CSV table of C-alpha atoms in Angstrom, one decimal:
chain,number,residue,atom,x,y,z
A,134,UNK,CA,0.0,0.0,0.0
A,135,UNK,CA,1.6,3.4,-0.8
A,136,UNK,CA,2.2,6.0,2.0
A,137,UNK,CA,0.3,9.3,0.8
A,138,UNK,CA,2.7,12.5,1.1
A,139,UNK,CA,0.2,13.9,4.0
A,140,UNK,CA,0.8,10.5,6.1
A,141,UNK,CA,4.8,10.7,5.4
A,142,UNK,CA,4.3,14.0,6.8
A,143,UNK,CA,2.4,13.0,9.9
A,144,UNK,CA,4.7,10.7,10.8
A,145,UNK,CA,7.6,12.4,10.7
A,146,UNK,CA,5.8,14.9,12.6
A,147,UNK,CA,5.1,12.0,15.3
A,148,UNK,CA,9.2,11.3,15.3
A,149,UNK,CA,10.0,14.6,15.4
A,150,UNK,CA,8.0,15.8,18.5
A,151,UNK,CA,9.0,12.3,20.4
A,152,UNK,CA,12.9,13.2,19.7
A,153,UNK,CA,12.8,16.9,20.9
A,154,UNK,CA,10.4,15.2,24.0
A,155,UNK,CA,13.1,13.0,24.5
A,156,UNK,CA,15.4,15.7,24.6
A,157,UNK,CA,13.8,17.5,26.8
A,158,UNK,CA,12.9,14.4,29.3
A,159,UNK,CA,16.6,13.7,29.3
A,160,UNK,CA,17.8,17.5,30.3
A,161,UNK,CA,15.2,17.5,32.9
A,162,UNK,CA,16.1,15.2,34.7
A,163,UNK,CA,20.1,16.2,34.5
A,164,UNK,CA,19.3,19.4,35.9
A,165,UNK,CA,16.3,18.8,38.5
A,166,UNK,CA,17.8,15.2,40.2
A,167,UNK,CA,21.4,16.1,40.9
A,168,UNK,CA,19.7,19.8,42.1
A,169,UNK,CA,17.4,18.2,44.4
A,170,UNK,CA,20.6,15.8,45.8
A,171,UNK,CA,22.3,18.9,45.7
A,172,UNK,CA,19.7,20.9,48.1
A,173,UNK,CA,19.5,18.5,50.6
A,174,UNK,CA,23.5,17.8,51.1
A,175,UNK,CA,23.7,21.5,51.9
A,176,UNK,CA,20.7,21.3,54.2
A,177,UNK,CA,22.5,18.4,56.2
A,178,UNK,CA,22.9,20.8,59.5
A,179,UNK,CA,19.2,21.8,59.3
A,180,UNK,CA,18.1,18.3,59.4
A,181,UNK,CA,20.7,18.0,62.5
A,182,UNK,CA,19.4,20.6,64.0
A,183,UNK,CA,15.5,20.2,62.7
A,184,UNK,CA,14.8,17.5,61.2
A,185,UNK,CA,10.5,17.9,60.9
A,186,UNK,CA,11.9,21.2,58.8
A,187,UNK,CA,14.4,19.2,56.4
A,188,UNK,CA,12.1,16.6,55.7
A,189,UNK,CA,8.9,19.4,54.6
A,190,UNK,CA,11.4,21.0,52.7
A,191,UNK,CA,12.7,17.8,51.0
A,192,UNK,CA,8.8,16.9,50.6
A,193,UNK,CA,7.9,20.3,48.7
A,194,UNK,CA,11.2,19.3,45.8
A,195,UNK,CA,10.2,15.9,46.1
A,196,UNK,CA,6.5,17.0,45.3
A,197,UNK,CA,7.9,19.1,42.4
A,198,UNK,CA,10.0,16.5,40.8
A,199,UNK,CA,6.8,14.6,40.6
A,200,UNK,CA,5.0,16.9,39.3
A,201,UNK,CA,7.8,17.6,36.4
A,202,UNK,CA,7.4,14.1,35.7
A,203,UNK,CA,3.1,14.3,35.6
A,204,UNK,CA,3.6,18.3,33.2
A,205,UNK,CA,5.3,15.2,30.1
A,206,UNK,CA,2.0,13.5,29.9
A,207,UNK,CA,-0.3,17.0,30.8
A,208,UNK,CA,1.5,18.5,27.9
A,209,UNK,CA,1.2,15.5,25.9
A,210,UNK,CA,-2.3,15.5,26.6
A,211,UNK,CA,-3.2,12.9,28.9
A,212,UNK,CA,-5.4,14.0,30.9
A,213,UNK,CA,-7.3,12.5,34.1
A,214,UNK,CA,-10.7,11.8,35.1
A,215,UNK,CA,-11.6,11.2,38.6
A,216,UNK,CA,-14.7,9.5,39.7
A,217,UNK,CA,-16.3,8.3,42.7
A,218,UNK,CA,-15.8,9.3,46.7
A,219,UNK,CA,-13.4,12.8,47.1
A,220,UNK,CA,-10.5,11.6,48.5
A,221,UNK,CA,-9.2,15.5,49.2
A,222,UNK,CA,-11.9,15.1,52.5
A,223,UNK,CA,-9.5,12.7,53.9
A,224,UNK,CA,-5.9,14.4,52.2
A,225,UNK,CA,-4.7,14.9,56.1
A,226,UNK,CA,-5.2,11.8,57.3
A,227,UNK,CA,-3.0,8.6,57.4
A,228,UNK,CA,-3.9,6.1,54.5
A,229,UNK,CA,-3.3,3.1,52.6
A,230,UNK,CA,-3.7,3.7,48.5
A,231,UNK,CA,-4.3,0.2,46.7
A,232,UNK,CA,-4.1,0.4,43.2
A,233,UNK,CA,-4.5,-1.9,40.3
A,234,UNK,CA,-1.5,-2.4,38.0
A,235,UNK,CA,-1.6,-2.6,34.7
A,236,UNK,CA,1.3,-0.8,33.3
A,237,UNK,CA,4.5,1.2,34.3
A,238,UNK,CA,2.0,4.8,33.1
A,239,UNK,CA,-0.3,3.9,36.5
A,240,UNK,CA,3.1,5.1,38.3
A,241,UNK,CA,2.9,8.2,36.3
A,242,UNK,CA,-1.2,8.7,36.5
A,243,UNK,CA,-1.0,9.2,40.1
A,244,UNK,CA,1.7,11.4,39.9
A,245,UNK,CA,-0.5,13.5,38.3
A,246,UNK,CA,-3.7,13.1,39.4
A,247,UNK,CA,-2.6,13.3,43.4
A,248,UNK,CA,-0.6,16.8,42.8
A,249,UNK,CA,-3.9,18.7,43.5
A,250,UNK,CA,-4.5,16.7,46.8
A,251,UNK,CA,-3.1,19.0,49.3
A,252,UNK,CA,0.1,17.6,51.3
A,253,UNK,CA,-0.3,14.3,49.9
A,254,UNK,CA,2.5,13.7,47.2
A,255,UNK,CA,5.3,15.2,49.4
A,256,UNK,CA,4.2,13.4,52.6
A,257,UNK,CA,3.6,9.7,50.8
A,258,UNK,CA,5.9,6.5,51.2
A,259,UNK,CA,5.8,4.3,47.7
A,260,UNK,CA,5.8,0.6,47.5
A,261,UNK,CA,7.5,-0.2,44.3
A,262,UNK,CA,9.6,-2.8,42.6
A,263,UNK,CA,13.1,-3.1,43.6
A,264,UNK,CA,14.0,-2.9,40.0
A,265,UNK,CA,13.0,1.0,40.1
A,266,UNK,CA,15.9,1.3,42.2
A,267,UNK,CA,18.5,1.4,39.5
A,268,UNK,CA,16.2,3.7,37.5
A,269,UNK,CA,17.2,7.2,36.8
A,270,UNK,CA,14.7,8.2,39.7
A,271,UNK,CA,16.0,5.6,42.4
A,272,UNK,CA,18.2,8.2,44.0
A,273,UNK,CA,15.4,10.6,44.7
A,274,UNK,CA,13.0,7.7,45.9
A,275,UNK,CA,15.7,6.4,47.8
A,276,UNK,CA,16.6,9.8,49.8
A,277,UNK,CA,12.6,10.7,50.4
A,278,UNK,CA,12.1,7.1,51.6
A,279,UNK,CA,10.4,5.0,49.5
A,280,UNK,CA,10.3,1.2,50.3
A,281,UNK,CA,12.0,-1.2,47.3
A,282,UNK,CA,9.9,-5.0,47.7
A,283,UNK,CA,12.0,-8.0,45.9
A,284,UNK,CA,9.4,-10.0,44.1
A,285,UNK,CA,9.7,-14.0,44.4
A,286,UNK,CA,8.7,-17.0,46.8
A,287,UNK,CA,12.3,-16.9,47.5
A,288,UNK,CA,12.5,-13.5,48.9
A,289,UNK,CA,8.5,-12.5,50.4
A,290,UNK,CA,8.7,-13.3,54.2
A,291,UNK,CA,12.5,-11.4,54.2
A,292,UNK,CA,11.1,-8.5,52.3
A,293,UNK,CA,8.3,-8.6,54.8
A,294,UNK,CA,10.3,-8.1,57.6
A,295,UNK,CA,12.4,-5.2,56.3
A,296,UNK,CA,9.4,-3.5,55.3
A,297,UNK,CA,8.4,-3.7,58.5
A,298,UNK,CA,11.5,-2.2,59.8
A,299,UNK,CA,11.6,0.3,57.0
A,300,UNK,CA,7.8,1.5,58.4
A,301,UNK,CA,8.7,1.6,61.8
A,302,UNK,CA,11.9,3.5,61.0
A,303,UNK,CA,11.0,6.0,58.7
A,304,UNK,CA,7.1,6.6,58.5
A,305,UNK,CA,6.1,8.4,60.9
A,306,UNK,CA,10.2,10.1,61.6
A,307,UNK,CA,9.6,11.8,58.5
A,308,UNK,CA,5.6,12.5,59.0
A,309,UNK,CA,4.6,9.9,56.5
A,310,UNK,CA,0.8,10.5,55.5
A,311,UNK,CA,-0.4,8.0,53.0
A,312,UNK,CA,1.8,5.0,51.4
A,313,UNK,CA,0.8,3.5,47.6
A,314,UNK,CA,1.0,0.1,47.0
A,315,UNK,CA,-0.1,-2.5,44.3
A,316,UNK,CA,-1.2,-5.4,45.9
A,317,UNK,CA,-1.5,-7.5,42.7
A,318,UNK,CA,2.6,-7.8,43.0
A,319,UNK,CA,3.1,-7.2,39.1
A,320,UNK,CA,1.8,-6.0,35.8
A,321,UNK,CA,-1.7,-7.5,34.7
A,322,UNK,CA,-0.6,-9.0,31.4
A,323,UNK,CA,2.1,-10.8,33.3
A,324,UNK,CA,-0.1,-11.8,36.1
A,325,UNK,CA,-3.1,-12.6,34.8
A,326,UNK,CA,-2.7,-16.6,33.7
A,327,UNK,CA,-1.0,-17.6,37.1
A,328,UNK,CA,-4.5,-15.9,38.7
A,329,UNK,CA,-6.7,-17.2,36.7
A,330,UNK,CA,-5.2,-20.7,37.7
A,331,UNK,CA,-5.3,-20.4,41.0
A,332,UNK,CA,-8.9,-18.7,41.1
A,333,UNK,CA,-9.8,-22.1,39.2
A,334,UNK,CA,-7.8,-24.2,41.7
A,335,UNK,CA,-9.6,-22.5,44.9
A,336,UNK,CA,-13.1,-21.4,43.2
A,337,UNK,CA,-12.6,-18.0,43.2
A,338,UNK,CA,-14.1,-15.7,40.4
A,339,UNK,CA,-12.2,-15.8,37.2
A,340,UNK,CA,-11.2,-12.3,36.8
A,341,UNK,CA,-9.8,-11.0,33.5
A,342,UNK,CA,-9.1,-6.7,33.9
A,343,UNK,CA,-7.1,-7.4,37.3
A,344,UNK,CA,-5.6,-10.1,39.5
A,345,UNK,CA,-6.2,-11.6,42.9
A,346,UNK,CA,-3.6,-9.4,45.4
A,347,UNK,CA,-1.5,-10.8,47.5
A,348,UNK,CA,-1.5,-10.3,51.1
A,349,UNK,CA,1.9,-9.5,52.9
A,350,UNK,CA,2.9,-6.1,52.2
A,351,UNK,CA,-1.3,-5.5,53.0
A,352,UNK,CA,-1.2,-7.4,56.1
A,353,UNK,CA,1.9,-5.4,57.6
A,354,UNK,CA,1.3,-2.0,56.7
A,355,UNK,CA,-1.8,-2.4,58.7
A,356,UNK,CA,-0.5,-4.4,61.5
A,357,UNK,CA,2.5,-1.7,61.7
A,358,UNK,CA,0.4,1.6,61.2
A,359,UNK,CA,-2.9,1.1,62.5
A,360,UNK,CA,-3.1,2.6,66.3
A,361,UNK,CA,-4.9,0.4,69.2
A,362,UNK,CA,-7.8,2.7,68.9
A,363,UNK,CA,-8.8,4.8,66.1
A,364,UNK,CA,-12.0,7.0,65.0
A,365,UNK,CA,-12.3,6.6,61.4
A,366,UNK,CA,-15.9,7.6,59.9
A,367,UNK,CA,-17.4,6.2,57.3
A,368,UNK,CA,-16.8,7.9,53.9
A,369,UNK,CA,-19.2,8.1,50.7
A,370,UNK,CA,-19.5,10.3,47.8
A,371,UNK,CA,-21.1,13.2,49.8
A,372,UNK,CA,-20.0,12.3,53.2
A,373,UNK,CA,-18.5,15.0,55.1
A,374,UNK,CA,-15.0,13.4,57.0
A,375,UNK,CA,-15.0,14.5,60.9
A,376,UNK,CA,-11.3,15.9,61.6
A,377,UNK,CA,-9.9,13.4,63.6
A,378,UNK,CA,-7.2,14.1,67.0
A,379,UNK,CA,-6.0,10.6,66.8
A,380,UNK,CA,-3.0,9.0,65.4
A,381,UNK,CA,-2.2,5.8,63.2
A,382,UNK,CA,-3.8,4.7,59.5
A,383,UNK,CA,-7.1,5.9,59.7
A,384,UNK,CA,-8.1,5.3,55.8
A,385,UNK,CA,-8.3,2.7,52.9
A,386,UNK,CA,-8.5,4.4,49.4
A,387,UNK,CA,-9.5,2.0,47.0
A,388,UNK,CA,-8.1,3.1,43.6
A,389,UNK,CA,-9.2,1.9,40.7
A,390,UNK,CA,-7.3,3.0,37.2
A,391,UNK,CA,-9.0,2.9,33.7
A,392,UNK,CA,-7.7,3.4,30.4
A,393,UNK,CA,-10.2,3.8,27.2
A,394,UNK,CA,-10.5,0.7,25.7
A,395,UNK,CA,-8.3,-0.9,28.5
A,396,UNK,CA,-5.0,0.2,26.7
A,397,UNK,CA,-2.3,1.0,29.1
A,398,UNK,CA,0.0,3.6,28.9
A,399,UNK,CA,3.6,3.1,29.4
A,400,UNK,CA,6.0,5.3,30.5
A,401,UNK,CA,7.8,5.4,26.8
A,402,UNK,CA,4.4,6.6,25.9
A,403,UNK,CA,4.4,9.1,28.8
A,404,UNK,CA,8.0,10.4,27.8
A,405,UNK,CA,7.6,10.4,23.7
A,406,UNK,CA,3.8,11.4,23.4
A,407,UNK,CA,3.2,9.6,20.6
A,408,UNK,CA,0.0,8.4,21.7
A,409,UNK,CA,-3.1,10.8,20.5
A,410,UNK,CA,-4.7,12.7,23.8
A,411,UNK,CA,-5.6,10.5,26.4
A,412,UNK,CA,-7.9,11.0,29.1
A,413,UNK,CA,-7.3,8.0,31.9
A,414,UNK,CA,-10.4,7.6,34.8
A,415,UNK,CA,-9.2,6.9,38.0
A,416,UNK,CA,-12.3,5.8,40.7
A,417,UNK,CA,-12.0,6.0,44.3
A,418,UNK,CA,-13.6,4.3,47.3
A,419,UNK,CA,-12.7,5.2,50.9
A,420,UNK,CA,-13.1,3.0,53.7
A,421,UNK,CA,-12.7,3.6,57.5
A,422,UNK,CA,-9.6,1.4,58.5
A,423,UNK,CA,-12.2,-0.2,61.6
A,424,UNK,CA,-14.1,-1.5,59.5
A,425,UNK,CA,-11.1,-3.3,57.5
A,426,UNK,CA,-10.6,-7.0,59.4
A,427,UNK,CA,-7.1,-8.2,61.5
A,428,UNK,CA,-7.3,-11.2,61.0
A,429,UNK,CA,-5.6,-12.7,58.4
A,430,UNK,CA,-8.0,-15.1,56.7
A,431,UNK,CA,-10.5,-12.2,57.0
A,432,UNK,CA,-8.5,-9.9,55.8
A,433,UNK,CA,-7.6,-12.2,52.7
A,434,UNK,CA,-11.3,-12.0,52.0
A,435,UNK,CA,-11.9,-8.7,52.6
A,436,UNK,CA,-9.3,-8.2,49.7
A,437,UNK,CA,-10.6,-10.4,47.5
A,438,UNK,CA,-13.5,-8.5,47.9
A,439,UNK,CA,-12.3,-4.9,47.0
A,440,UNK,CA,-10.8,-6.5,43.5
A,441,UNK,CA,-13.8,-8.2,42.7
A,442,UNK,CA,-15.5,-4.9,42.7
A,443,UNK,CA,-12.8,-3.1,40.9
A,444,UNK,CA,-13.0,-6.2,37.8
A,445,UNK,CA,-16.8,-5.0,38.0
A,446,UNK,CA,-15.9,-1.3,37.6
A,447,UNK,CA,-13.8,-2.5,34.9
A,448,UNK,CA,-16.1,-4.1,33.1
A,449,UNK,CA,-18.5,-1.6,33.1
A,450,UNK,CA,-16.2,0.9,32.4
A,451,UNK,CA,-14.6,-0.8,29.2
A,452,UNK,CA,-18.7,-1.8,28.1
A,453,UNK,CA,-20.1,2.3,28.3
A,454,UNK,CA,-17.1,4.3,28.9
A,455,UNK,CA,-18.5,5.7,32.4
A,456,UNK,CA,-18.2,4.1,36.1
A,457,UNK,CA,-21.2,3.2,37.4
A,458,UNK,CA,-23.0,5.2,40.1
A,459,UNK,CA,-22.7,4.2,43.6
A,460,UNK,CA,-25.4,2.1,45.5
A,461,UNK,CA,-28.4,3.9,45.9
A,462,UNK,CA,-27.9,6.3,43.3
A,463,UNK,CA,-28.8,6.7,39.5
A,464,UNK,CA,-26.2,8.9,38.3
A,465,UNK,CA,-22.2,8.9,38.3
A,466,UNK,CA,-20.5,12.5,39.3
A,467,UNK,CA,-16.7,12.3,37.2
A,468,UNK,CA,-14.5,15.5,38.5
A,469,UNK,CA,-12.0,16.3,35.9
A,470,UNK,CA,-8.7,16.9,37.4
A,471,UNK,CA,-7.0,19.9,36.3
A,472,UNK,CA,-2.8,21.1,36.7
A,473,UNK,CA,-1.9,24.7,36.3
A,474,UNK,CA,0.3,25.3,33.2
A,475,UNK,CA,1.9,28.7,34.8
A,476,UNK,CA,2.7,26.6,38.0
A,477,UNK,CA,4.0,23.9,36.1
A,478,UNK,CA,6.5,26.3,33.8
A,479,UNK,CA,7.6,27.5,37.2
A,480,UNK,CA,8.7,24.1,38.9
A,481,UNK,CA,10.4,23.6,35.2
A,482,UNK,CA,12.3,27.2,35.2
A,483,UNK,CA,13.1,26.6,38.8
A,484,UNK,CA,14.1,23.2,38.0
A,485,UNK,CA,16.6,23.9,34.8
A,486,UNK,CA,18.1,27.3,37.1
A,487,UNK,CA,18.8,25.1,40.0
A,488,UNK,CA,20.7,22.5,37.3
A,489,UNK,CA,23.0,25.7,36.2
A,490,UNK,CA,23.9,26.7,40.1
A,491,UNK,CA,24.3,22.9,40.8
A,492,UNK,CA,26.7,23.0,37.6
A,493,UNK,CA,28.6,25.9,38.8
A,494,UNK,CA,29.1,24.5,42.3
A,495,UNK,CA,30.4,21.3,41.2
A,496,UNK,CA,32.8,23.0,38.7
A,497,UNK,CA,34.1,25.8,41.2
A,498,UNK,CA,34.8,23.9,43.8
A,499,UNK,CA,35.8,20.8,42.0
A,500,UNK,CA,34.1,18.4,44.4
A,501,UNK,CA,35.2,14.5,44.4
A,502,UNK,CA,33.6,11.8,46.6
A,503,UNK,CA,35.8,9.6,48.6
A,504,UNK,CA,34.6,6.9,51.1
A,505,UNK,CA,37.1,6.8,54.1
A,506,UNK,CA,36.2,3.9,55.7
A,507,UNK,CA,36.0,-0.1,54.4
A,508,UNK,CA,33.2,-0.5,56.7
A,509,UNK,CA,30.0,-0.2,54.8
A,510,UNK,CA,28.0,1.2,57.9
A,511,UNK,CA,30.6,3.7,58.8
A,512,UNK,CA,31.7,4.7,55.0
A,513,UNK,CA,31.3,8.7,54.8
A,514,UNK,CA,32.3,10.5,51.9
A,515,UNK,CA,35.2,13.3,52.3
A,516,UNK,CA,34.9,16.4,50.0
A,517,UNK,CA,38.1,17.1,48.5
A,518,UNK,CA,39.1,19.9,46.3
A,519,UNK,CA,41.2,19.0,43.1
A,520,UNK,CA,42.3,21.1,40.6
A,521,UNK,CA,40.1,19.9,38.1
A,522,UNK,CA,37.0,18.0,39.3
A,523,UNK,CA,37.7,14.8,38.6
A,524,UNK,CA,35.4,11.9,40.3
A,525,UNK,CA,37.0,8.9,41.4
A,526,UNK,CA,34.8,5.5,41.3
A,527,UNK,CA,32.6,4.9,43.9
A,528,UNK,CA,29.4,3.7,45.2
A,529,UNK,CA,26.9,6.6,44.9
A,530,UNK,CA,24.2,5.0,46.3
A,531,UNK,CA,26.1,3.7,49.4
A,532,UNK,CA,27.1,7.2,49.8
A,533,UNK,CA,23.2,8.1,50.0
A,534,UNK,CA,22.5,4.8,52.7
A,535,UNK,CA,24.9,6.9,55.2
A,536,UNK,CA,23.9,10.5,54.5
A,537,UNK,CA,20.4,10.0,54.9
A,538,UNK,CA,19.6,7.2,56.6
A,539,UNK,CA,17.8,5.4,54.3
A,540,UNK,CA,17.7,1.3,53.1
């Protein structure tokens, strides 16, 4: 079949745009990630001597990092839907975000769609796959305190344990307020057959637009964050949340994500934008963490439960192109989620001047990293003028385990 001048042109118009995104992507992130490393060596005595004050300020660049990563897609034209309860009525509390996975873009989606939801973004704690660790954004998740899980038989009750220790270490030190996971352990399309199986093994619905979660990380977030006694109120799509005085996980957000005729996006799509304008539907239901069960085989249940219902929001979803209304009521209220472009220009321009002085430092005072020690837990890094700059090999990110504190 012969290519038409006008589609010749389109696509080179498609290639074009994706390199100078690329381009972009690439020069944002060499100028905002070693800047934000940057800030918060130099803030090192103020988290000394105030640590509740370093760790808002390293929330409001780790908050703006995400949100240069959520302007690719806004720009691009992918846009976000919400539907269902508002979870800005509970923004202040303590809660537990489980999501469906379907692709590396849900990572991305709510980056973007949880930048309008007050504190949230800078005060969360991510549960993500260790293999993001040696992404270009590891550093930055690995400073603010994000927890890296190990997939595997081999390595779940370990990785339990540690993220246990990582919770009790780090959540509530550095005024954690919600953590994200994805209980499903792993993309859909790679999931999918093993849970089907064992759904047919145990008679358990046969699900197709999500997978059965697994319980550990579930189990021990709750176990670990949940106070004795809490006052959580029951939350629906006009309910008005009581400010609560006590302490602990007080919230479940049940999250469901949606793409138009269930096509994922990836992150390549997020970076290139080669994809025409997406709008992505993300559905919430918020559930009072008393009414959530202890007990394990309960609490299996319970689970099951919540991604039953999201297969059925799914399906309706993917059959009329709406969520359905909640119980009780005949039609669905979607809120379209909305970023400023002026405020998003501004974390860029801020983002790309803080690169140049992060430059110039480096350059002036020709910084090299040295460990001084063979011991892993006592390695510190000496700063050491040279003539010329040079770096000597060495382990960056052991460098970051002993500055800030972090696993």
């Amino acid at each position: 079949m012969a290519v038409t001048l006008e589609q010749a042109q389109r696509v080179g118009y498609v290639c074009l745009k994706a390199l100078l995104r690329f381009a972009f992507m690439v020069a944002n992130n060499l100028v905002a990630i070693p800047s934000y490393v940057l800030y918060l060596i130099m803030l090192q005595p103020l988290r000394v001597l105030d640590s509740q004050s370093f760790w808002y300020i390293e929330g409001v660049l780790f908050k703006w990092l995400l949100a240069m990563v959520a302007s690719w897609g806004w720009w691009a034209g992918y846009t976000v839907v919400e539907w269902g309860d508002d979870v800005n009525a509970v923004s202040e509390d303590e809660a537990m975000v489980l999501v469906n996975h379907q692709a590396t873009g849900d990572v991305c989606t709510l980056m973007m769609c949880l930048q309008d939801k007050g504190t949230v973004v800078r005060q969360m704690m991510w549960l993500m796959d260790h293999i993001f660790k040696y992404t270009n954004f590891g550093i930055v998740s690995l400073i603010h305190g994000d927890f890296f899980i190990r997939q595997g038989r081999a390595h779940r009750d370990q990785q339990l344990v540690l993220l246990k220790e990582h919770l009790e270490k780090y959540y509530r030190s550095r005024n954690r307020k919600w953590i994200v996971l994805f209980p499903e352990g792993g993309f859909l399309r790679k999931r999918r057959e093993t849970s089907q199986a064992f759904a047919k093994k145990n008679n358990l619905p046969f699900l197709k637009h999500v997978t059965l979660p697994r319980l550990g990380a579930t189990q021990v977030i709750l176990e670990t964050l949940v106070a004795p006694q809490e006052n959580g109120t029951p939350a629906g799509g006009d309910a008005v949340i009581k400010e609560s005085k006590s302490k602990g996980l007080q919230w479940v957000i049940d999250a469901t994500i949606a793409y138009p005729k269930g096509e994922p996006l990836d992150i390549q799509t997020w970076i290139l934008g080669y994809r025409q304008p997406t709008v992505t539907h993300v559905h919430y239901r918020v559930f009072p963490v008393k009414d959530v069960p202890a007990e394990p085989e309960a609490l299996t249940h319970w689970l099951y439960q919540r991604f039953i219902e999201k297969e059925d929001l799914l399906t309706h979803f993917y059959e009329t192109g709406a969520f359905p209304p909640p119980q009780g009521q005949t039609k669905a209220i979607s809120r379209e989620m909305t970023l400023s472009n002026l405020w998003l220009v501004g974390v860029q321009s801020f983002a790309f001047l803080s690169g140049g002085t992060a430059t110039s430092t480096w350059k002036e005072t020709g910084l090299s990293l040295e460990l001084l020690s063979d011991t892993p837990e006592l390695s510190c890094m000496m700063l050491e003028n040279t003539a010329h700059g040079s770096y000597n090999a060495c382990d960056i990110s052991r460098y970051v385990v002993v500055l800030f504190g972090v696993i």
